[in-house]
CSV table of C-alpha atoms in Angstrom, one decimal:
chain,number,residue,atom,x,y,z
A,267,MET,CA,61.0,-2.3,6.1
A,268,SER,CA,63.4,-0.4,4.0
A,269,ILE,CA,64.5,2.8,5.7
A,270,ARG,CA,67.4,5.0,4.5
A,271,GLU,CA,68.5,7.2,7.4
A,272,ASP,CA,70.6,9.5,5.3
A,273,ILE,CA,67.6,10.8,3.4
A,274,LEU,CA,64.8,9.8,5.6
A,275,LEU,CA,62.7,7.6,3.4
A,276,ASN,CA,60.7,4.5,3.7
A,277,THR,CA,59.9,3.0,0.3
A,278,ASP,CA,57.7,0.3,1.7
A,279,LYS,CA,55.4,2.9,3.1
A,280,ARG,CA,56.0,5.2,0.1
A,281,LEU,CA,57.3,8.0,2.4
A,282,PHE,CA,60.0,10.6,1.8
A,283,TYR,CA,61.1,13.4,4.1
A,284,ILE,CA,63.1,16.4,3.0
A,285,SER,CA,64.7,18.2,5.9
A,286,ASN,CA,68.0,19.2,4.4
A,287,ASP,CA,69.1,22.0,2.1
A,288,ILE,CA,68.0,21.6,-1.5
A,289,ASP,CA,71.4,20.8,-3.0
A,290,ASN,CA,73.0,18.3,-5.5
A,291,GLU,CA,73.5,15.6,-2.9
A,292,THR,CA,70.1,15.7,-1.3
A,293,MET,CA,68.3,16.0,-4.6
A,294,GLY,CA,70.5,13.2,-6.2
A,295,LYS,CA,69.5,10.8,-3.4
A,296,MET,CA,65.9,11.9,-3.4
A,297,CYS,CA,65.5,11.7,-7.2
A,298,PHE,CA,67.2,8.3,-7.4
A,299,ASN,CA,64.9,6.7,-4.8
A,300,LEU,CA,61.8,8.3,-6.1
A,301,LEU,CA,62.6,7.1,-9.7
A,302,TYR,CA,63.2,3.6,-8.3
A,303,LEU,CA,59.8,3.6,-6.6
A,304,LEU,CA,58.1,5.0,-9.7
A,305,GLN,CA,59.8,2.3,-11.8
A,306,GLU,CA,58.5,-0.4,-9.4
A,307,ASP,CA,55.0,1.0,-10.0
A,308,ASP,CA,55.5,0.9,-13.8
A,309,ASN,CA,56.7,-2.8,-13.5
A,310,LYS,CA,53.7,-3.8,-11.3
A,311,GLU,CA,51.3,-2.0,-13.7
A,312,ALA,CA,52.8,-3.9,-16.6
A,313,LYS,CA,52.4,-7.3,-14.8
A,314,GLU,CA,49.2,-6.9,-12.8
A,315,LYS,CA,45.9,-6.2,-14.6
A,316,ASP,CA,44.2,-4.6,-11.6
A,317,PHE,CA,47.2,-2.7,-10.2
A,318,LYS,CA,46.2,0.7,-8.7
A,319,ARG,CA,48.9,3.3,-8.1
A,320,GLU,CA,48.9,4.4,-4.5
A,321,PRO,CA,50.1,7.9,-3.6
A,322,ILE,CA,53.7,8.6,-2.7
A,323,LYS,CA,54.0,11.1,0.1
A,324,ILE,CA,56.8,13.7,0.3
A,325,TYR,CA,57.0,15.6,3.7
A,326,ILE,CA,59.0,18.8,3.5
A,327,ASN,CA,60.6,20.8,6.3
A,328,SER,CA,63.4,22.8,4.5
A,329,TYR,CA,64.6,26.3,4.1
A,330,GLY,CA,65.3,25.6,0.4
A,331,GLY,CA,68.5,25.9,-1.5
A,332,SER,CA,69.6,25.6,-5.1
A,333,VAL,CA,67.2,26.5,-7.9
A,334,TYR,CA,69.0,24.3,-10.4
A,335,ASP,CA,68.8,21.2,-8.1
A,336,MET,CA,65.2,21.7,-7.2
A,337,TRP,CA,64.1,21.4,-10.9
A,338,SER,CA,65.4,17.8,-11.0
A,339,LEU,CA,62.9,16.7,-8.4
A,340,ILE,CA,60.1,19.0,-9.6
A,341,ASP,CA,60.2,17.6,-13.1
A,342,ILE,CA,60.1,14.0,-11.8
A,343,ILE,CA,57.1,14.7,-9.7
A,344,LEU,CA,55.2,16.5,-12.4
A,345,ASN,CA,55.9,13.7,-14.9
A,346,ALA,CA,55.1,10.8,-12.5
A,347,LYS,CA,52.2,8.5,-13.4
A,348,SER,CA,51.8,7.8,-9.7
A,349,PRO,CA,50.1,10.4,-7.6
A,350,ILE,CA,52.6,12.3,-5.4
A,351,TYR,CA,51.3,14.3,-2.5
A,352,THR,CA,53.4,16.9,-0.7
A,353,TYR,CA,53.1,17.8,2.9
A,354,CYS,CA,54.6,20.9,4.7
A,355,THR,CA,55.4,20.0,8.3
A,356,GLY,CA,57.1,23.1,9.6
A,357,TYR,CA,58.3,25.1,6.7
A,358,ALA,CA,58.8,25.0,3.0
A,359,MET,CA,60.8,28.0,1.9
A,360,SER,CA,62.4,29.2,-1.3
A,361,ALA,CA,63.3,26.2,-3.4
A,362,ALA,CA,61.5,23.9,-1.0
A,363,PHE,CA,58.3,25.9,-1.6
A,364,GLN,CA,58.7,25.3,-5.3
A,365,ILE,CA,59.1,21.5,-4.7
A,366,PHE,CA,56.1,21.6,-2.5
A,367,LEU,CA,54.0,23.1,-5.3
A,368,ALA,CA,54.7,20.1,-7.6
A,369,GLY,CA,52.5,17.8,-5.5
A,370,SER,CA,49.3,16.5,-7.2
A,371,LYS,CA,47.7,17.2,-3.8
A,372,ARG,CA,49.2,19.5,-1.2
A,373,PHE,CA,48.7,19.6,2.5
A,374,ALA,CA,50.1,21.7,5.4
A,375,THR,CA,50.0,21.3,9.1
A,376,LYS,CA,48.3,24.1,11.0
A,377,HIS,CA,51.5,25.6,12.3
A,378,SER,CA,53.5,25.4,9.0
A,379,THR,CA,54.9,28.3,7.1
A,380,PHE,CA,55.7,28.9,3.4
A,381,MET,CA,58.0,31.5,2.0
A,382,TYR,CA,58.4,32.7,-1.5
A,383,HIS,CA,61.0,35.2,-2.7
A,384,GLN,CA,62.9,36.2,-5.7
A,385,MET,CA,66.1,34.4,-6.5
A,386,SER,CA,69.4,35.5,-5.0
A,387,CYS,CA,73.0,34.7,-5.9
A,388,TRP,CA,76.6,35.7,-5.0
A,389,ARG,CA,78.7,36.1,-8.1
A,390,GLN,CA,82.0,37.6,-9.1
A,391,GLY,CA,83.9,37.7,-12.3
A,392,LYS,CA,84.5,39.8,-15.4
A,393,TYR,CA,81.8,42.2,-16.6
A,394,GLN,CA,80.7,39.9,-19.4
A,395,ASP,CA,80.4,37.0,-17.0
A,396,LEU,CA,78.1,39.1,-14.8
A,397,VAL,CA,76.0,40.2,-17.9
A,398,GLU,CA,75.6,36.5,-18.9
A,399,ASP,CA,74.7,35.6,-15.3
A,400,ARG,CA,72.1,38.3,-15.2
A,401,GLU,CA,70.5,37.1,-18.4
A,402,GLN,CA,70.4,33.5,-16.9
A,403,MET,CA,69.0,34.8,-13.6
A,404,ASP,CA,66.3,36.8,-15.5
A,405,SER,CA,65.3,33.7,-17.4
A,406,LEU,CA,65.2,31.5,-14.3
A,407,GLN,CA,63.2,34.1,-12.3
A,408,LYS,CA,60.6,34.2,-15.2
A,409,THR,CA,60.4,30.4,-15.3
A,410,ILE,CA,59.9,30.3,-11.5
A,411,GLU,CA,57.2,32.9,-11.7
A,412,GLU,CA,55.3,31.2,-14.5
A,413,TYR,CA,55.5,27.9,-12.5
A,414,VAL,CA,54.1,29.5,-9.4
A,415,ILE,CA,51.3,31.2,-11.3
A,416,ASP,CA,50.5,27.8,-13.0
A,417,ARG,CA,50.4,25.9,-9.7
A,418,THR,CA,48.6,28.4,-7.5
A,419,GLU,CA,46.0,31.2,-7.7
A,420,LEU,CA,48.7,33.9,-7.2
A,421,THR,CA,48.9,36.3,-10.1
A,422,LYS,CA,51.7,37.9,-12.0
A,423,ALA,CA,50.8,41.2,-10.3
A,424,ASP,CA,51.1,39.5,-6.9
A,425,LEU,CA,54.6,38.1,-7.7
A,426,ASP,CA,55.6,41.5,-9.3
A,427,ASP,CA,54.6,43.2,-6.0
A,428,ILE,CA,56.6,40.8,-3.9
A,429,ARG,CA,59.7,41.2,-6.2
A,430,GLU,CA,59.5,45.0,-6.2
A,431,ARG,CA,59.3,45.2,-2.4
A,432,LYS,CA,62.4,42.9,-2.2
A,433,LYS,CA,60.7,41.0,0.6
A,434,ASP,CA,60.5,37.4,1.7
A,435,PHE,CA,56.8,36.6,1.4
A,436,PHE,CA,55.7,34.5,4.3
A,437,ILE,CA,52.4,32.6,3.9
A,438,ASN,CA,50.4,30.9,6.7
A,439,PRO,CA,48.2,27.9,6.0
A,440,GLN,CA,45.0,29.9,5.9
A,441,ASN,CA,46.3,32.1,3.1
A,442,ALA,CA,47.9,29.2,1.4
A,443,LEU,CA,44.5,27.5,1.2
A,444,LYS,CA,42.9,30.8,0.0
A,445,TRP,CA,45.6,31.2,-2.8
A,446,GLY,CA,45.5,27.6,-4.0
A,447,ILE,CA,48.9,26.7,-2.6
A,448,ILE,CA,47.4,23.9,-0.5
A,449,ASN,CA,44.4,21.6,-0.8
A,450,GLU,CA,43.9,21.1,2.9
A,451,ILE,CA,45.1,22.1,6.4
A,452,LEU,CA,45.8,19.1,8.5
């Protein structure tokens, strides 16, 4: 059995567990190991005529973190040939919620919580630096909203309402099922 304690994964069982902040270090390790497993699947598929790709399971219990770092994992999941299922076991908030949405099938335990909100940042600098940062933030926020709309049954009007109220939008499993965020409550 191959278990890496530092990022809680078992490649033999095709299991990953994200419980840390979504940052460069966590996503770097996660992406490397996921790519390794996906490459093993590609190699087996090339050699074995009857090879069937089995699901990879990513369990998430994270408050979120960096928007930039989350996209690295999301893009790998969305482009994977192997099915990747995501499971919320506690909470998937902010950037962790976005990662959760990448799963080809998505599951939540009955006591789990999701949270969506607009991006936030702390920045200082010259006026022009702040103007450029605002333009980048607007672009990122738009990209996130388009992604959420594409992966769920939430609408632009729903997300506009959340943003205008400046609220963290908490979602229980029952509403997550209703809004197409999850496929099943476990």
